[in-house]
PDB file of C-alpha atoms in Angstrom:
ATOM      1  CA  MET A   1      93.135  96.654 112.762  1.00 65.00           C
ATOM      2  CA  SER A   2      93.572  98.129 109.273  1.00 86.00           C
ATOM      3  CA  TRP A   3      95.549  95.018 108.282  1.00 91.00           C
ATOM      4  CA  LEU A   4      92.484  92.908 109.108  1.00 95.00           C
ATOM      5  CA  ALA A   5      90.270  95.172 107.003  1.00 97.00           C
ATOM      6  CA  LEU A   6      92.710  94.838 104.088  1.00 97.00           C
ATOM      7  CA  THR A   7      92.702  91.053 104.372  1.00 97.00           C
ATOM      8  CA  ILE A   8      88.895  90.887 104.431  1.00 98.00           C
ATOM      9  CA  GLY A   9      88.402  93.504 101.715  1.00 98.00           C
ATOM     10  CA  TYR A  10      90.970  91.971  99.373  1.00 98.00           C
ATOM     11  CA  ALA A  11      89.527  88.477  99.840  1.00 98.00           C
ATOM     12  CA  ALA A  12      86.011  89.807  99.188  1.00 97.00           C
ATOM     13  CA  ASP A  13      87.173  91.374  95.921  1.00 97.00           C
ATOM     14  CA  LEU A  14      88.719  88.073  94.803  1.00 97.00           C
ATOM     15  CA  VAL A  15      85.492  86.205  95.563  1.00 96.00           C
ATOM     16  CA  PHE A  16      82.736  88.655  94.641  1.00 93.00           C
ATOM     17  CA  GLY A  17      84.312  91.159  92.252  1.00 91.00           C
ATOM     18  CA  ASP A  18      81.982  94.066  91.553  1.00 85.00           C
ATOM     19  CA  PRO A  19      78.360  93.036  92.319  1.00 79.00           C
ATOM     20  CA  ARG A  20      76.076  95.381  90.395  1.00 78.00           C
ATOM     21  CA  ARG A  21      73.319  95.355  93.003  1.00 79.00           C
ATOM     22  CA  LEU A  22      75.404  96.518  95.949  1.00 78.00           C
ATOM     23  CA  PRO A  23      75.671 100.247  96.661  1.00 82.00           C
ATOM     24  CA  HIS A  24      79.051 101.345  95.329  1.00 87.00           C
ATOM     25  CA  PRO A  25      80.957 104.439  96.536  1.00 94.00           C
ATOM     26  CA  VAL A  26      82.511 104.998  93.104  1.00 93.00           C
ATOM     27  CA  ARG A  27      79.087 105.114  91.467  1.00 93.00           C
ATOM     28  CA  GLY A  28      78.078 107.697  94.080  1.00 95.00           C
ATOM     29  CA  ILE A  29      81.214 109.710  93.316  1.00 97.00           C
ATOM     30  CA  GLY A  30      80.397 109.532  89.614  1.00 96.00           C
ATOM     31  CA  ALA A  31      76.860 110.800  90.185  1.00 97.00           C
ATOM     32  CA  ALA A  32      78.203 113.691  92.277  1.00 98.00           C
ATOM     33  CA  ILE A  33      80.701 114.599  89.535  1.00 98.00           C
ATOM     34  CA  SER A  34      77.973 114.669  86.874  1.00 97.00           C
ATOM     35  CA  ALA A  35      75.672 116.828  88.996  1.00 97.00           C
ATOM     36  CA  LEU A  36      78.398 119.260  90.055  1.00 97.00           C
ATOM     37  CA  GLU A  37      79.740 119.573  86.507  1.00 97.00           C
ATOM     38  CA  LYS A  38      76.351 120.857  85.327  1.00 96.00           C
ATOM     39  CA  VAL A  39      76.242 123.423  88.131  1.00 96.00           C
ATOM     40  CA  LEU A  40      79.805 124.642  87.580  1.00 97.00           C
ATOM     41  CA  ARG A  41      79.438 124.961  83.819  1.00 95.00           C
ATOM     42  CA  ARG A  42      76.533 127.332  84.418  1.00 94.00           C
ATOM     43  CA  ALA A  43      78.005 129.191  87.396  1.00 94.00           C
ATOM     44  CA  VAL A  44      81.691 129.588  86.444  1.00 93.00           C
ATOM     45  CA  ARG A  45      82.630 131.442  83.293  1.00 91.00           C
ATOM     46  CA  TRP A  46      86.187 130.119  82.990  1.00 95.00           C
ATOM     47  CA  GLU A  47      86.175 126.412  82.197  1.00 95.00           C
ATOM     48  CA  ARG A  48      89.604 125.663  83.653  1.00 96.00           C
ATOM     49  CA  LEU A  49      88.650 127.332  86.950  1.00 97.00           C
ATOM     50  CA  GLY A  50      85.399 125.367  87.006  1.00 97.00           C
ATOM     51  CA  GLY A  51      87.374 122.155  86.562  1.00 97.00           C
ATOM     52  CA  VAL A  52      89.714 123.071  89.413  1.00 98.00           C
ATOM     53  CA  ILE A  53      86.745 123.759  91.710  1.00 98.00           C
ATOM     54  CA  LEU A  54      85.203 120.416  90.713  1.00 98.00           C
ATOM     55  CA  VAL A  55      88.383 118.535  91.609  1.00 98.00           C
ATOM     56  CA  VAL A  56      88.900 120.320  94.940  1.00 98.00           C
ATOM     57  CA  LEU A  57      85.292 119.804  96.042  1.00 98.00           C
ATOM     58  CA  ILE A  58      84.960 116.161  94.999  1.00 98.00           C
ATOM     59  CA  VAL A  59      88.324 114.987  96.346  1.00 99.00           C
ATOM     60  CA  GLY A  60      87.999 117.078  99.513  1.00 98.00           C
ATOM     61  CA  VAL A  61      84.482 115.899 100.317  1.00 98.00           C
ATOM     62  CA  VAL A  62      85.317 112.238  99.651  1.00 98.00           C
ATOM     63  CA  TYR A  63      88.418 112.361 101.868  1.00 98.00           C
ATOM     64  CA  LEU A  64      86.703 114.263 104.682  1.00 98.00           C
ATOM     65  CA  SER A  65      83.519 112.168 104.676  1.00 98.00           C
ATOM     66  CA  THR A  66      85.532 108.926 104.805  1.00 98.00           C
ATOM     67  CA  TYR A  67      87.701 110.275 107.617  1.00 98.00           C
ATOM     68  CA  LEU A  68      84.692 111.431 109.671  1.00 98.00           C
ATOM     69  CA  LEU A  69      82.821 108.166 109.107  1.00 97.00           C
ATOM     70  CA  LEU A  70      85.753 106.109 110.378  1.00 96.00           C
ATOM     71  CA  LYS A  71      86.366 108.506 113.267  1.00 95.00           C
ATOM     72  CA  ALA A  72      82.732 108.157 114.348  1.00 95.00           C
ATOM     73  CA  ALA A  73      83.089 104.371 114.251  1.00 93.00           C
ATOM     74  CA  GLY A  74      86.435 104.537 116.088  1.00 82.00           C
ATOM     75  CA  PRO A  75      85.281 103.352 119.555  1.00 83.00           C
ATOM     76  CA  PHE A  76      83.586 100.310 117.987  1.00 90.00           C
ATOM     77  CA  TRP A  77      86.438  98.501 116.226  1.00 91.00           C
ATOM     78  CA  PRO A  78      84.279  95.769 114.612  1.00 94.00           C
ATOM     79  CA  VAL A  79      82.174  98.491 112.952  1.00 95.00           C
ATOM     80  CA  ARG A  80      85.299 100.343 111.825  1.00 96.00           C
ATOM     81  CA  VAL A  81      86.825  97.159 110.396  1.00 96.00           C
ATOM     82  CA  ALA A  82      83.560  96.372 108.595  1.00 96.00           C
ATOM     83  CA  ILE A  83      83.441  99.848 107.021  1.00 97.00           C
ATOM     84  CA  GLU A  84      87.115  99.769 106.014  1.00 97.00           C
ATOM     85  CA  SER A  85      86.734  96.245 104.608  1.00 97.00           C
ATOM     86  CA  PHE A  86      83.776  97.311 102.482  1.00 97.00           C
ATOM     87  CA  LEU A  87      85.592 100.382 101.152  1.00 97.00           C
ATOM     88  CA  ILE A  88      88.675  98.320 100.263  1.00 98.00           C
ATOM     89  CA  PHE A  89      86.453  95.716  98.605  1.00 97.00           C
ATOM     90  CA  THR A  90      84.853  98.374  96.408  1.00 96.00           C
ATOM     91  CA  ALA A  91      88.152 100.139  95.620  1.00 97.00           C
ATOM     92  CA  LEU A  92      89.961  97.096  94.210  1.00 97.00           C
ATOM     93  CA  CYS A  93      89.217  95.310  90.944  1.00 96.00           C
ATOM     94  CA  THR A  94      91.384  92.184  90.685  1.00 97.00           C
ATOM     95  CA  LYS A  95      88.484  89.844  89.912  1.00 97.00           C
ATOM     96  CA  GLY A  96      86.793  92.321  87.574  1.00 96.00           C
ATOM     97  CA  LEU A  97      90.055  92.953  85.741  1.00 97.00           C
ATOM     98  CA  ALA A  98      90.292  89.217  85.093  1.00 97.00           C
ATOM     99  CA  ASP A  99      86.644  88.414  84.394  1.00 97.00           C
ATOM    100  CA  GLU A 100      85.787  91.202  81.939  1.00 96.00           C
ATOM    101  CA  PRO A 101      88.722  90.654  79.535  1.00 97.00           C
ATOM    102  CA  MET A 102      88.136  86.885  79.783  1.00 98.00           C
ATOM    103  CA  ARG A 103      84.618  87.407  78.439  1.00 97.00           C
ATOM    104  CA  VAL A 104      86.152  89.149  75.425  1.00 97.00           C
ATOM    105  CA  LEU A 105      88.699  86.362  74.927  1.00 98.00           C
ATOM    106  CA  ARG A 106      86.033  83.650  75.036  1.00 97.00           C
ATOM    107  CA  GLU A 107      84.154  85.355  72.198  1.00 97.00           C
ATOM    108  CA  VAL A 108      87.371  85.621  70.171  1.00 97.00           C
ATOM    109  CA  GLU A 109      87.944  81.879  70.660  1.00 96.00           C
ATOM    110  CA  ARG A 110      84.412  81.172  69.465  1.00 96.00           C
ATOM    111  CA  GLY A 111      85.038  83.206  66.324  1.00 95.00           C
ATOM    112  CA  LYS A 112      82.487  85.835  67.378  1.00 96.00           C
ATOM    113  CA  LEU A 113      84.671  88.878  66.760  1.00 95.00           C
ATOM    114  CA  GLU A 114      81.784  91.367  66.620  1.00 96.00           C
ATOM    115  CA  GLU A 115      80.553  90.319  70.059  1.00 97.00           C
ATOM    116  CA  ALA A 116      84.128  90.450  71.364  1.00 96.00           C
ATOM    117  CA  LYS A 117      84.452  94.024  70.088  1.00 95.00           C
ATOM    118  CA  ARG A 118      81.133  94.974  71.672  1.00 96.00           C
ATOM    119  CA  LEU A 119      82.273  93.658  75.052  1.00 96.00           C
ATOM    120  CA  LEU A 120      85.673  95.313  74.646  1.00 96.00           C
ATOM    121  CA  SER A 121      84.023  98.686  74.039  1.00 94.00           C
ATOM    122  CA  ASN A 122      82.840  98.582  77.671  1.00 92.00           C
ATOM    123  CA  LEU A 123      86.452  98.323  78.860  1.00 92.00           C
ATOM    124  CA  VAL A 124      88.358 100.811  76.689  1.00 91.00           C
ATOM    125  CA  SER A 125      87.828 104.383  75.501  1.00 84.00           C
ATOM    126  CA  ARG A 126      89.163 103.699  71.991  1.00 88.00           C
ATOM    127  CA  GLU A 127      86.779 102.781  69.181  1.00 89.00           C
ATOM    128  CA  THR A 128      86.514  99.042  68.571  1.00 89.00           C
ATOM    129  CA  LYS A 129      84.210  98.691  65.550  1.00 89.00           C
ATOM    130  CA  ASP A 130      86.990  98.449  62.932  1.00 87.00           C
ATOM    131  CA  MET A 131      89.384  96.308  64.982  1.00 92.00           C
ATOM    132  CA  GLY A 132      90.704  92.991  63.795  1.00 93.00           C
ATOM    133  CA  GLU A 133      91.436  90.058  66.097  1.00 95.00           C
ATOM    134  CA  ARG A 134      95.027  91.188  66.714  1.00 95.00           C
ATOM    135  CA  GLU A 135      93.883  94.682  67.726  1.00 95.00           C
ATOM    136  CA  VAL A 136      91.269  93.225  70.100  1.00 96.00           C
ATOM    137  CA  LEU A 137      93.893  91.067  71.815  1.00 97.00           C
ATOM    138  CA  ARG A 138      96.321  93.985  72.003  1.00 96.00           C
ATOM    139  CA  ALA A 139      93.658  96.207  73.587  1.00 96.00           C
ATOM    140  CA  CYS A 140      92.832  93.494  76.144  1.00 97.00           C
ATOM    141  CA  ILE A 141      96.458  93.213  77.239  1.00 98.00           C
ATOM    142  CA  GLU A 142      96.884  96.990  77.358  1.00 97.00           C
ATOM    143  CA  THR A 143      93.791  97.555  79.494  1.00 97.00           C
ATOM    144  CA  VAL A 144      94.855  94.800  81.909  1.00 98.00           C
ATOM    145  CA  ALA A 145      98.332  96.350  82.172  1.00 98.00           C
ATOM    146  CA  GLU A 146      97.132  99.922  82.662  1.00 96.00           C
ATOM    147  CA  ASN A 147      94.439  98.994  85.161  1.00 97.00           C
ATOM    148  CA  THR A 148      96.870  96.925  87.195  1.00 98.00           C
ATOM    149  CA  VAL A 149      98.118 100.326  88.328  1.00 98.00           C
ATOM    150  CA  ASP A 150      94.849 102.303  88.338  1.00 96.00           C
ATOM    151  CA  GLY A 151      92.696  99.584  89.878  1.00 97.00           C
ATOM    152  CA  ILE A 152      95.075  97.715  92.179  1.00 98.00           C
ATOM    153  CA  ILE A 153      98.525  99.158  92.886  1.00 99.00           C
ATOM    154  CA  SER A 154      97.506 102.813  93.272  1.00 99.00           C
ATOM    155  CA  PRO A 155      94.558 102.181  95.655  1.00 98.00           C
ATOM    156  CA  LEU A 156      96.778  99.923  97.777  1.00 98.00           C
ATOM    157  CA  PHE A 157      99.591 102.501  97.729  1.00 98.00           C
ATOM    158  CA  TYR A 158      97.294 105.238  99.027  1.00 98.00           C
ATOM    159  CA  LEU A 159      95.732 102.847 101.542  1.00 98.00           C
ATOM    160  CA  ALA A 160      99.208 102.223 102.974  1.00 97.00           C
ATOM    161  CA  LEU A 161     100.044 105.929 102.848  1.00 96.00           C
ATOM    162  CA  GLY A 162      96.825 107.534 104.092  1.00 96.00           C
ATOM    163  CA  GLY A 163      94.482 104.786 105.223  1.00 96.00           C
ATOM    164  CA  ALA A 164      90.984 104.362 103.811  1.00 97.00           C
ATOM    165  CA  PRO A 165      90.485 108.163 103.427  1.00 98.00           C
ATOM    166  CA  GLY A 166      93.620 108.363 101.269  1.00 98.00           C
ATOM    167  CA  MET A 167      92.510 105.387  99.199  1.00 98.00           C
ATOM    168  CA  MET A 168      89.043 106.853  98.626  1.00 98.00           C
ATOM    169  CA  ALA A 169      90.546 110.240  97.713  1.00 98.00           C
ATOM    170  CA  PHE A 170      92.553 108.425  95.036  1.00 98.00           C
ATOM    171  CA  LYS A 171      89.402 106.689  93.770  1.00 98.00           C
ATOM    172  CA  ALA A 172      87.772 110.124  93.500  1.00 98.00           C
ATOM    173  CA  ILE A 173      90.748 111.382  91.449  1.00 98.00           C
ATOM    174  CA  ASP A 174      90.625 108.294  89.232  1.00 97.00           C
ATOM    175  CA  THR A 175      86.870 108.681  88.684  1.00 98.00           C
ATOM    176  CA  LEU A 176      87.255 112.371  87.859  1.00 98.00           C
ATOM    177  CA  ASP A 177      89.880 111.543  85.246  1.00 96.00           C
ATOM    178  CA  SER A 178      87.737 108.806  83.696  1.00 94.00           C
ATOM    179  CA  MET A 179      84.756 111.179  83.420  1.00 95.00           C
ATOM    180  CA  VAL A 180      86.217 114.578  82.535  1.00 96.00           C
ATOM    181  CA  GLY A 181      89.931 114.056  81.884  1.00 91.00           C
ATOM    182  CA  TYR A 182      89.640 113.810  78.095  1.00 87.00           C
ATOM    183  CA  ARG A 183      91.449 115.819  75.426  1.00 82.00           C
ATOM    184  CA  THR A 184      88.244 116.576  73.570  1.00 84.00           C
ATOM    185  CA  GLU A 185      86.843 119.999  72.774  1.00 86.00           C
ATOM    186  CA  ARG A 186      84.326 119.682  75.618  1.00 90.00           C
ATOM    187  CA  TYR A 187      86.851 118.696  78.285  1.00 91.00           C
ATOM    188  CA  LEU A 188      90.214 120.061  77.147  1.00 92.00           C
ATOM    189  CA  LYS A 189      90.006 122.984  79.604  1.00 95.00           C
ATOM    190  CA  PHE A 190      87.359 121.783  82.057  1.00 96.00           C
ATOM    191  CA  GLY A 191      89.083 118.425  82.566  1.00 96.00           C
ATOM    192  CA  TRP A 192      92.629 119.812  82.716  1.00 97.00           C
ATOM    193  CA  ALA A 193      92.895 119.750  86.531  1.00 97.00           C
ATOM    194  CA  ALA A 194      91.452 116.231  86.796  1.00 97.00           C
ATOM    195  CA  ALA A 195      93.846 114.859  84.175  1.00 96.00           C
ATOM    196  CA  ARG A 196      96.921 116.529  85.676  1.00 97.00           C
ATOM    197  CA  LEU A 197      96.057 115.431  89.228  1.00 98.00           C
ATOM    198  CA  ASP A 198      95.524 111.859  88.031  1.00 98.00           C
ATOM    199  CA  ASP A 199      98.950 111.925  86.363  1.00 97.00           C
ATOM    200  CA  LEU A 200     100.481 113.137  89.625  1.00 98.00           C
ATOM    201  CA  ALA A 201      98.607 110.615  91.793  1.00 98.00           C
ATOM    202  CA  ASN A 202      99.773 107.663  89.673  1.00 98.00           C
ATOM    203  CA  LEU A 203     103.366 108.865  89.302  1.00 98.00           C
ATOM    204  CA  ILE A 204     104.879 106.746  92.090  1.00 98.00           C
ATOM    205  CA  PRO A 205     102.556 103.688  91.819  1.00 98.00           C
ATOM    206  CA  ALA A 206     103.234 103.397  88.068  1.00 98.00           C
ATOM    207  CA  ARG A 207     106.966 103.255  88.751  1.00 98.00           C
ATOM    208  CA  LEU A 208     106.519 100.776  91.584  1.00 98.00           C
ATOM    209  CA  SER A 209     104.569  98.578  89.173  1.00 98.00           C
ATOM    210  CA  VAL A 210     107.646  97.806  87.060  1.00 98.00           C
ATOM    211  CA  PRO A 211     109.590  95.747  89.661  1.00 98.00           C
ATOM    212  CA  LEU A 212     106.319  94.153  90.827  1.00 99.00           C
ATOM    213  CA  ILE A 213     105.483  93.078  87.258  1.00 99.00           C
ATOM    214  CA  ALA A 214     109.040  91.804  86.737  1.00 99.00           C
ATOM    215  CA  LEU A 215     108.880  89.778  89.974  1.00 99.00           C
ATOM    216  CA  SER A 216     105.475  88.415  88.949  1.00 99.00           C
ATOM    217  CA  ALA A 217     106.942  87.405  85.581  1.00 99.00           C
ATOM    218  CA  LEU A 218     109.762  85.602  87.405  1.00 99.00           C
ATOM    219  CA  ILE A 219     107.244  83.685  89.537  1.00 98.00           C
ATOM    220  CA  LEU A 220     105.279  82.694  86.413  1.00 98.00           C
ATOM    221  CA  ARG A 221     108.478  81.819  84.496  1.00 98.00           C
ATOM    222  CA  LEU A 222     107.874  84.516  81.929  1.00 98.00           C
ATOM    223  CA  ARG A 223     110.420  87.115  80.752  1.00 98.00           C
ATOM    224  CA  ALA A 224     111.334  88.969  83.965  1.00 98.00           C
ATOM    225  CA  ALA A 225     114.455  90.544  82.461  1.00 98.00           C
ATOM    226  CA  GLY A 226     112.433  91.507  79.403  1.00 98.00           C
ATOM    227  CA  ALA A 227     109.885  93.280  81.595  1.00 98.00           C
ATOM    228  CA  LEU A 228     112.600  95.479  83.102  1.00 98.00           C
ATOM    229  CA  LYS A 229     114.407  96.027  79.797  1.00 98.00           C
ATOM    230  CA  VAL A 230     111.335  97.066  77.807  1.00 98.00           C
ATOM    231  CA  ALA A 231     109.953  99.209  80.648  1.00 98.00           C
ATOM    232  CA  LEU A 232     113.223 101.162  80.788  1.00 98.00           C
ATOM    233  CA  ARG A 233     113.459 101.423  76.997  1.00 97.00           C
ATOM    234  CA  ASP A 234     109.834 102.000  75.970  1.00 97.00           C
ATOM    235  CA  GLY A 235     108.084 103.152  79.144  1.00 95.00           C
ATOM    236  CA  ARG A 236     108.024 106.760  77.962  1.00 94.00           C
ATOM    237  CA  LYS A 237     106.662 105.968  74.489  1.00 91.00           C
ATOM    238  CA  HIS A 238     103.137 106.861  75.570  1.00 88.00           C
ATOM    239  CA  GLU A 239     101.099 110.051  75.728  1.00 86.00           C
ATOM    240  CA  SER A 240     100.547 109.368  79.430  1.00 90.00           C
ATOM    241  CA  PRO A 241     103.534 109.803  81.774  1.00 92.00           C
ATOM    242  CA  ASN A 242     102.401 106.693  83.660  1.00 96.00           C
ATOM    243  CA  SER A 243     100.476 104.219  81.480  1.00 94.00           C
ATOM    244  CA  GLY A 244     103.462 103.401  79.286  1.00 95.00           C
ATOM    245  CA  LEU A 245     105.402 101.869  82.180  1.00 98.00           C
ATOM    246  CA  PRO A 246     103.078  98.969  83.074  1.00 98.00           C
ATOM    247  CA  GLU A 247     102.236  98.451  79.393  1.00 98.00           C
ATOM    248  CA  ALA A 248     105.926  98.225  78.515  1.00 98.00           C
ATOM    249  CA  ALA A 249     106.612  95.897  81.453  1.00 98.00           C
ATOM    250  CA  PHE A 250     103.746  93.620  80.379  1.00 99.00           C
ATOM    251  CA  ALA A 251     104.945  93.703  76.753  1.00 98.00           C
ATOM    252  CA  GLY A 252     108.460  92.730  77.833  1.00 98.00           C
ATOM    253  CA  ALA A 253     107.235  89.988  80.166  1.00 98.00           C
ATOM    254  CA  LEU A 254     105.041  88.474  77.441  1.00 98.00           C
ATOM    255  CA  GLY A 255     107.442  89.043  74.532  1.00 98.00           C
ATOM    256  CA  VAL A 256     104.834  90.888  72.458  1.00 98.00           C
ATOM    257  CA  LYS A 257     104.486  94.252  70.761  1.00 97.00           C
ATOM    258  CA  LEU A 258     101.814  96.648  72.064  1.00 96.00           C
ATOM    259  CA  GLY A 259     100.908 100.230  71.196  1.00 92.00           C
ATOM    260  CA  GLY A 260     100.493 101.461  67.649  1.00 88.00           C
ATOM    261  CA  PRO A 261      97.656 103.455  66.062  1.00 84.00           C
ATOM    262  CA  SER A 262      94.191 103.573  67.649  1.00 85.00           C
ATOM    263  CA  VAL A 263      91.001 105.554  67.064  1.00 78.00           C
ATOM    264  CA  TYR A 264      89.626 107.756  69.853  1.00 78.00           C
ATOM    265  CA  PHE A 265      86.368 109.705  69.430  1.00 71.00           C
ATOM    266  CA  GLY A 266      86.602 109.459  65.649  1.00 70.00           C
ATOM    267  CA  ALA A 267      90.243 110.612  65.424  1.00 74.00           C
ATOM    268  CA  ARG A 268      93.139 108.301  64.571  1.00 82.00           C
ATOM    269  CA  VAL A 269      95.951 108.615  67.126  1.00 78.00           C
ATOM    270  CA  GLU A 270      99.416 107.477  66.044  1.00 81.00           C
ATOM    271  CA  ARG A 271     101.006 105.894  69.106  1.00 86.00           C
ATOM    272  CA  GLU A 272     104.522 104.502  69.168  1.00 92.00           C
ATOM    273  CA  PHE A 273     104.947 100.760  69.393  1.00 95.00           C
ATOM    274  CA  ILE A 274     106.014  99.289  72.734  1.00 97.00           C
ATOM    275  CA  GLY A 275     107.880  96.011  73.119  1.00 96.00           C
ATOM    276  CA  ASP A 276     109.328  93.493  70.676  1.00 96.00           C
ATOM    277  CA  ASP A 277     107.506  91.148  68.319  1.00 93.00           C
ATOM    278  CA  LEU A 278     109.115  88.026  69.798  1.00 96.00           C
ATOM    279  CA  GLU A 279     105.911  85.996  70.039  1.00 96.00           C
ATOM    280  CA  PRO A 280     102.533  86.268  68.277  1.00 94.00           C
ATOM    281  CA  LEU A 281      99.563  87.981  69.920  1.00 95.00           C
ATOM    282  CA  THR A 282      97.221  85.117  70.764  1.00 96.00           C
ATOM    283  CA  VAL A 283      94.362  84.437  73.144  1.00 97.00           C
ATOM    284  CA  GLU A 284      96.800  82.469  75.304  1.00 97.00           C
ATOM    285  CA  LYS A 285      99.105  85.498  75.487  1.00 98.00           C
ATOM    286  CA  ALA A 286      96.191  87.608  76.708  1.00 98.00           C
ATOM    287  CA  ARG A 287      95.451  84.933  79.311  1.00 98.00           C
ATOM    288  CA  GLU A 288      99.078  85.123  80.424  1.00 98.00           C
ATOM    289  CA  ALA A 289      98.587  88.875  80.898  1.00 98.00           C
ATOM    290  CA  ILE A 290      95.644  88.179  83.204  1.00 98.00           C
ATOM    291  CA  ARG A 291      97.692  85.664  85.212  1.00 99.00           C
ATOM    292  CA  LEU A 292     100.503  88.224  85.412  1.00 99.00           C
ATOM    293  CA  MET A 293      98.053  90.814  86.761  1.00 99.00           C
ATOM    294  CA  ARG A 294      96.747  88.397  89.396  1.00 99.00           C
ATOM    295  CA  VAL A 295     100.219  87.598  90.733  1.00 99.00           C
ATOM    296  CA  CYS A 296     101.155  91.288  90.681  1.00 99.00           C
ATOM    297  CA  SER A 297      97.974  92.048  92.628  1.00 99.00           C
ATOM    298  CA  ALA A 298      98.845  89.445  95.271  1.00 98.00           C
ATOM    299  CA  LEU A 299     102.377  90.827  95.638  1.00 98.00           C
ATOM    300  CA  ALA A 300     101.086  94.395  95.947  1.00 98.00           C
ATOM    301  CA  MET A 301      98.587  93.279  98.588  1.00 98.00           C
ATOM    302  CA  LEU A 302     101.268  91.461 100.607  1.00 98.00           C
ATOM    303  CA  LEU A 303     103.563  94.477 100.403  1.00 98.00           C
ATOM    304  CA  THR A 304     100.759  96.771 101.581  1.00 98.00           C
ATOM    305  CA  LEU A 305      99.860  94.342 104.364  1.00 97.00           C
ATOM    306  CA  GLY A 306     103.469  94.353 105.541  1.00 96.00           C
ATOM    307  CA  VAL A 307     103.545  98.151 105.613  1.00 95.00           C
ATOM    308  CA  MET A 308     100.266  98.346 107.553  1.00 94.00           C
ATOM    309  CA  VAL A 309     101.307  95.715 110.104  1.00 93.00           C
ATOM    310  CA  GLY A 310     104.635  97.505 110.521  1.00 91.00           C
ATOM    311  CA  LYS A 311     102.887 100.829 111.124  1.00 86.00           C
ATOM    312  CA  GLU A 312     100.620  99.288 113.773  1.00 84.00           C
ATOM    313  CA  VAL A 313     103.500  97.500 115.523  1.00 84.00           C
ATOM    314  CA  LEU A 314     105.647 100.628 115.576  1.00 83.00           C
ATOM    315  CA  GLY A 315     102.686 102.653 116.783  1.00 67.00           C
TER     316      GLY A 315
END
């Protein structure tokens, strides 16, 4: 019945998004990471070893607790489906990945650039205070592209591969990377294991994203060939081994140029440009990116559903 849980959980995400008042497993994982980091920094002398222990404990506990919870609910399939549906609902972010950038775009349209930058700062790790309108729009498209993998394709990939425990283990890895996987003085060694494991976990999903984005572009009558061309040409022009691929595919599909210099934690980072300047960066282009993400999400869900139904039929 995992296919039923996926259908319910995916539909719930499309309708409700990320309600702040509901208990959220990822917020619980984040609290556990913060608490354990403090303990390990005091107890373990070598920062890199402490980071490895953090990753092993968090990912292991999340996987095992999810597995045991579902095993306990096993004889009662409606309870199991309800639990799986809730976990899938909380692991996906299609609605949130549309709604939050749209709030930024509405402020840009109103001419309220400062408010747009304030809202954008909640979505990206780069500094937004000195951005112009073009940089705000570029950052919106880039965060939609990158999170299409992190927030949709990867969770669905690990759901198909390892069920809800595999999906939640990925969410633990993703949360670890977002909290400690920075190249700052504080986290360069301590966050090394989290960052490397996140790179490894997204390796296959990031590459699967390219044909999915190209097919989505074809459905929307955008530049499907451009998505493939730019992904192959510019996908490696990024400090991350994975993020450049969906960004390049989005850039090619939209006919815009992404990348370029950004400021992170007070330091200017010179990033290579991705894509071609075929069309101007506009609010409508950013909206096209959101539509592209939504179609890509639907395709990824249908592909995952097919895999899960096939697994159940074949036994």
